[in-house]
Short mmCIF file of C-alpha atoms and ligand atoms in Angstrom, two decimals:
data_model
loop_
_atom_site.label_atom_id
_atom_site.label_comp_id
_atom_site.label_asym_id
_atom_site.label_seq_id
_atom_site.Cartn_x
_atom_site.Cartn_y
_atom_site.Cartn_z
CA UNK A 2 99.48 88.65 115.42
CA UNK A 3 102.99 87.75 115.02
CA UNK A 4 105.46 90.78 116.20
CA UNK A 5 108.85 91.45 114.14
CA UNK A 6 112.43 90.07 115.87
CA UNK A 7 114.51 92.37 115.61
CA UNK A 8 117.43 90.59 117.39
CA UNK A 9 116.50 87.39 115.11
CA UNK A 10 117.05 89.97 112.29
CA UNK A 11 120.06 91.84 113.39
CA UNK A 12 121.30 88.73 113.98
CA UNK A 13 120.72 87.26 110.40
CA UNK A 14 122.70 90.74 108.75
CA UNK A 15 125.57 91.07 111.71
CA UNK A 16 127.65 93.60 108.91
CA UNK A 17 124.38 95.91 108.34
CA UNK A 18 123.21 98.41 110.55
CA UNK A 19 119.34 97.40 110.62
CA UNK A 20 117.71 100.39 112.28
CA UNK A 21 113.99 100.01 113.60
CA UNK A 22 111.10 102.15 114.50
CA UNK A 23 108.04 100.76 116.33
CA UNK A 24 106.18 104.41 114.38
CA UNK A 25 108.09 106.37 112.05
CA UNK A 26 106.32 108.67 109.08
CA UNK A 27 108.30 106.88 106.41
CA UNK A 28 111.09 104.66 106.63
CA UNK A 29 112.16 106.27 102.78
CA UNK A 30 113.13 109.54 105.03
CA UNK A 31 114.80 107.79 107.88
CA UNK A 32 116.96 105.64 104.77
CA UNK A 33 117.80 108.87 103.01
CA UNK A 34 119.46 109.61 106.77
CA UNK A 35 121.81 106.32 106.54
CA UNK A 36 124.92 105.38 104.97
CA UNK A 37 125.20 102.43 102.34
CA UNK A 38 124.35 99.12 103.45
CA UNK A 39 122.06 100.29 106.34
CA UNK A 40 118.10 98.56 106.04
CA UNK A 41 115.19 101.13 107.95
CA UNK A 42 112.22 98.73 109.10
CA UNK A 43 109.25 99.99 110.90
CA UNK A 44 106.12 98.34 112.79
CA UNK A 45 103.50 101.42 111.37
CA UNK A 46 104.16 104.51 109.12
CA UNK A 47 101.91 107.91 109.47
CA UNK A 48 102.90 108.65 106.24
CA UNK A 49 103.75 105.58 104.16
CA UNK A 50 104.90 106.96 100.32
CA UNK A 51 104.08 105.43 97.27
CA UNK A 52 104.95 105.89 93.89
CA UNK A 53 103.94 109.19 91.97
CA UNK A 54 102.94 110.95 95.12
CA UNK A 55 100.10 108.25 96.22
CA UNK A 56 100.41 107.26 99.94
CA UNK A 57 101.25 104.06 101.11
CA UNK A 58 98.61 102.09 103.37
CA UNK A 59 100.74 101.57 107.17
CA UNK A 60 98.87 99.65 109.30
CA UNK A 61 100.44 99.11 112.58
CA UNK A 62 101.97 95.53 112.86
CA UNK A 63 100.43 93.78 110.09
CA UNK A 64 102.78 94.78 107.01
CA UNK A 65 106.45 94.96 105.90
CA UNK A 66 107.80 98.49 106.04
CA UNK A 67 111.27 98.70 105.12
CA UNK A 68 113.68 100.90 103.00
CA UNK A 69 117.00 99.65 102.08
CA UNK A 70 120.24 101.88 100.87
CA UNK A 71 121.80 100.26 97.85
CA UNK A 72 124.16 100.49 95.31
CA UNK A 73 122.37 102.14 92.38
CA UNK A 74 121.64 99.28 89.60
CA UNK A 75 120.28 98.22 86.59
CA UNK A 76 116.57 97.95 86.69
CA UNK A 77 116.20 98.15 90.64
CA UNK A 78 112.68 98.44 90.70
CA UNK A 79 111.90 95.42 88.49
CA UNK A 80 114.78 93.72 90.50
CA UNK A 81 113.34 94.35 93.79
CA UNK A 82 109.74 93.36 92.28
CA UNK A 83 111.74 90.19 91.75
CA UNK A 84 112.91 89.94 95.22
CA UNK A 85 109.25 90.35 96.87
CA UNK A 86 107.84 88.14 95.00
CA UNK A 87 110.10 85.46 95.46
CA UNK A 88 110.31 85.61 99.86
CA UNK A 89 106.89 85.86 99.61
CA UNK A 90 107.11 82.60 97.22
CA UNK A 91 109.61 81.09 99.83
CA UNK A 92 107.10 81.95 103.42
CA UNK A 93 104.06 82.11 102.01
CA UNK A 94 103.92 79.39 99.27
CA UNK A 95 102.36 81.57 96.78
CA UNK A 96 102.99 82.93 93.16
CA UNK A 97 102.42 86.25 92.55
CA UNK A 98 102.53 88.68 89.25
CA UNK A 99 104.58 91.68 88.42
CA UNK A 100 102.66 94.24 86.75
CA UNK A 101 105.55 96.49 85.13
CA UNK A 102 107.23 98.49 87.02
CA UNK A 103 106.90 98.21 90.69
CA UNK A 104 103.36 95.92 92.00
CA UNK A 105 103.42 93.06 93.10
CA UNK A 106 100.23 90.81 92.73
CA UNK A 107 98.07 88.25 93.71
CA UNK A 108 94.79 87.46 92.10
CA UNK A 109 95.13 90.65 90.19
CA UNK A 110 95.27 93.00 93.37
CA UNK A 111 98.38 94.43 95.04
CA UNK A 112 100.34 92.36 97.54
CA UNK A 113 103.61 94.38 97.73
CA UNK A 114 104.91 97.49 96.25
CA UNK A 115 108.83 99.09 95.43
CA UNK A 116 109.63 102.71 95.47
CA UNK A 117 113.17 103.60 94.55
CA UNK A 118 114.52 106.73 94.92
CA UNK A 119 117.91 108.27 93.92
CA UNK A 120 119.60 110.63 96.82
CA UNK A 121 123.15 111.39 95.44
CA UNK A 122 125.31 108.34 95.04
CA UNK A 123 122.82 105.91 96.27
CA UNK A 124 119.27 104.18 96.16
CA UNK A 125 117.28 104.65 98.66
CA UNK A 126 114.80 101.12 97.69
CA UNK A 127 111.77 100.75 99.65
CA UNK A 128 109.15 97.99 99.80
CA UNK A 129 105.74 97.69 101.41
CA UNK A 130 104.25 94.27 101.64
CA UNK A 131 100.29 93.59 102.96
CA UNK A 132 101.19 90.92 104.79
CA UNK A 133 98.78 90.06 107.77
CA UNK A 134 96.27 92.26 107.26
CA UNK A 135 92.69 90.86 107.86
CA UNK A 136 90.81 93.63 106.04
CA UNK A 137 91.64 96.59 104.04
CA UNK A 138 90.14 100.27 104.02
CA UNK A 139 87.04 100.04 101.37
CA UNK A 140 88.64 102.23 98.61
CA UNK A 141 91.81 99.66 98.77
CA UNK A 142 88.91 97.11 98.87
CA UNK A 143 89.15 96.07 94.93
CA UNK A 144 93.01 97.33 94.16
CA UNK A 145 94.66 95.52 96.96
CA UNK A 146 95.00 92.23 99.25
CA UNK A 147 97.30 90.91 101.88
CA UNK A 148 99.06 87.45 102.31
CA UNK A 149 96.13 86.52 104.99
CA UNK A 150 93.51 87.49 103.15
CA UNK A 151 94.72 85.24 100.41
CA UNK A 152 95.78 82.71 101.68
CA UNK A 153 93.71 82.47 105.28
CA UNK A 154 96.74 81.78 107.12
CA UNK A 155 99.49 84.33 108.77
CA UNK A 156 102.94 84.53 108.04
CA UNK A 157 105.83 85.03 110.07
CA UNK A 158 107.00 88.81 109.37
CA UNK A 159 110.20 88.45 110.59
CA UNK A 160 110.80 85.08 108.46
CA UNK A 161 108.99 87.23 105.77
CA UNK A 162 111.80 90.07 106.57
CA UNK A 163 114.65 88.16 106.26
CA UNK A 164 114.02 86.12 103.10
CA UNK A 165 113.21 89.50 101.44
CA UNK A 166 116.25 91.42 102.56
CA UNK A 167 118.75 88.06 101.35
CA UNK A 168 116.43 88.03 97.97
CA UNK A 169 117.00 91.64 97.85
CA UNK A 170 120.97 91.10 97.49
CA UNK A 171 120.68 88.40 95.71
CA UNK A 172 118.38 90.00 92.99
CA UNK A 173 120.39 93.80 93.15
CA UNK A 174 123.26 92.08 92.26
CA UNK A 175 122.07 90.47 89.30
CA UNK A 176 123.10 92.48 85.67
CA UNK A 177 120.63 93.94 83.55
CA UNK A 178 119.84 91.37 80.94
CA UNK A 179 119.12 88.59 83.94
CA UNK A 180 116.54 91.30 85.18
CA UNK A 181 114.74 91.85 82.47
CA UNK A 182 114.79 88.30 81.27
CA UNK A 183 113.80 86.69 84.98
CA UNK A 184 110.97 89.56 84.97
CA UNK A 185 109.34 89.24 81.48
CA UNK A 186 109.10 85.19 82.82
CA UNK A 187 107.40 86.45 86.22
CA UNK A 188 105.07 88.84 84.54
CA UNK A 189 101.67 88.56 82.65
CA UNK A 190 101.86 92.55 82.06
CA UNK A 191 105.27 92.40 80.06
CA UNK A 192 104.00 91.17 76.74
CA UNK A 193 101.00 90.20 75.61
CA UNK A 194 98.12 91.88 77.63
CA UNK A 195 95.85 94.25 76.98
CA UNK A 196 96.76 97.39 79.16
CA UNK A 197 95.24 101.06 79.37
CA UNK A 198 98.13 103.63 80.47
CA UNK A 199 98.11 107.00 81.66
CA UNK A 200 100.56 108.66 79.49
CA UNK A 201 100.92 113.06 79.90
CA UNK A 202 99.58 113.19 76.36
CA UNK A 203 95.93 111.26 77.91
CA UNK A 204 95.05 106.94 78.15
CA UNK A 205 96.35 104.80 75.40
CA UNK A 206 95.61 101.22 74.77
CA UNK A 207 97.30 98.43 73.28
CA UNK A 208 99.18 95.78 74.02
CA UNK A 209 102.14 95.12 75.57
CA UNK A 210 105.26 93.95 73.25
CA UNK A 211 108.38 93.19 75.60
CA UNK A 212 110.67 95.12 77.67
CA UNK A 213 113.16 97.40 75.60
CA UNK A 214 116.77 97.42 76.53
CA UNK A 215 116.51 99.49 79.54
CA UNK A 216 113.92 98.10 80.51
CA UNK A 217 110.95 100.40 79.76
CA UNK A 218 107.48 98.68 78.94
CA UNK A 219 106.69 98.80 75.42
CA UNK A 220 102.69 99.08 74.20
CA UNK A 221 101.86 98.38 71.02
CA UNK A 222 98.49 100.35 69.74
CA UNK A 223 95.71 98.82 67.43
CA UNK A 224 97.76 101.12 64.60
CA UNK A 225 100.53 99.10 64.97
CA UNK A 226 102.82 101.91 66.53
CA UNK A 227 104.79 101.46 69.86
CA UNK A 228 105.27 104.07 72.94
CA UNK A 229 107.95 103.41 75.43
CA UNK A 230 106.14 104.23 78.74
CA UNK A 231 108.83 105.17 80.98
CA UNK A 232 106.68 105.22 84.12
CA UNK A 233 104.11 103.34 85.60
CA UNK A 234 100.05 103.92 85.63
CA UNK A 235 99.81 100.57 83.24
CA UNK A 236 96.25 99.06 84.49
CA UNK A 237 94.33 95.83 82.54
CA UNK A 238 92.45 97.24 80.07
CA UNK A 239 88.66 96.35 81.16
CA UNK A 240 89.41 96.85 84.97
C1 LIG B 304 104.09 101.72 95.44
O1 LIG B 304 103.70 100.60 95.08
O2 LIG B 304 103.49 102.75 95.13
C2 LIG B 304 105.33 101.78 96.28
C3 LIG B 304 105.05 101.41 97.69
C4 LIG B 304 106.26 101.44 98.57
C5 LIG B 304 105.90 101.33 100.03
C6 LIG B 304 107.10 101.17 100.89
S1 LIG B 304 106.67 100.79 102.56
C7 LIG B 304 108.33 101.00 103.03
C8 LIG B 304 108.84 102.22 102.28
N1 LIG B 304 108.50 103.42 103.02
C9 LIG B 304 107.62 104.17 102.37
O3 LIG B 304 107.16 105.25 102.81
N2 LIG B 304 107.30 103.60 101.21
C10 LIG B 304 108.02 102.37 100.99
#
């Protein structure tokens, strides 16, 4: 088990304040707490959030748990997809997929996850990654994966940390069009692929036909017409 170091990562980010909890519920609540600039890591959360209510799997030691307070911009979530995906590129040598807007993949099953969340002038931008887990609960069984399940070594989570918090910057600060050009490269799910998605009117299927402007998924159905879904639940058709 390799154990996070927090003076190696305090010391890699001297201007942020880089608070950490060994057990925290959610380092999303603690953010919404700080001022700009200020990164919330924790070792376990009791009540990990994910998107659209769903809760976030915390295990104690294992994972990345860490909420950043940013600037609001441009397509943050697909941005901070970005950023996961490449530390865990850079520390753990492999590629993953973005499926549109916030998972981050490997061999089809969740690796990482963002969840960004406005609170007045600022984004509160959280990501989860499954790092060095060795199993998973059974119902995450078939949806999800870690780094060491994948690729049967461990990672350093502190190494792991700090790449993602410099690709973080590095990413946020990028404009709009860079985003959504640099994540329809990264993505199989951004045009292209057959996709169910839960929609408030019931599923549709079709498939997917770019990013628009703004960077909402567009899904074309077997009629030909297009829906902008504005929020996730996009799954593989077939899975
Ligand atoms: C998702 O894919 O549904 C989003 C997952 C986001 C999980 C991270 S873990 C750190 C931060 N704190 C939370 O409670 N959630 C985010």
């Amino acid at each position: 088990m390799t154990t996070l170091d927090i003076d190696r990562i305090r010391a890699e980010f001297r201007n942020r304040s880089i608070h950490y909890y060994p057990t925290i519920d959610s380092t999303m609540r603690a953010a919404a707490r700080c001022k700009l600039g200020d990164v919330v890591i924790a070792g376990e959360q009791t009540a990990g959030q994910g998107r659209h209510g769903h809760t976030w799997y915390s295990e104690p030691a294992t994972g990345i748990y860490c909420s950043m307070v940013l600037a609001p911009a441009p397509a943050l979530t697909l941005a901070l997809g970005l950023a996961a995906a490449s530390a865990i590129s850079e520390i753990a040598g492999v590629s993953c997929d973005l499926r549109w807007p916030n998972d981050v993949l490997l061999d089809g099953r969740k690796v990482a996850g963002v969840l960004v969340q406005l609170s007045g002038a600022v984004a509160i931008a959280g990501i989860g990654i499954n790092a060095n887990h060795r199993t998973l609960p059974p119902e995450l069984d078939a949806v999800a994966t870690s780094l060491r399940i994948h690729t049967a070594r461990e990672v350093s989570t502190t190494d792991l940390l700090i790449a993602l918090l410099h690709s973080a910057d590095r990413f946020a600060a990028e404009g709009r069009e860079t985003i959504l050009r640099l994540f329809t490269a990264a993505s199989s799910y951004a045009a292209g692929r057959r996709v169910r998605v839960n929609q408030p009117e019931g599923l549709i299927e079709g498939t997917t036909a770019g990013l628009d402007p703004s960077g909402f998924l567009i899904v074309r159905k077997d009629d030909g017409t297009d829906t902008l879904i504005v929020a996730g639940g996009v799954r593989a058709a077939g899975s």
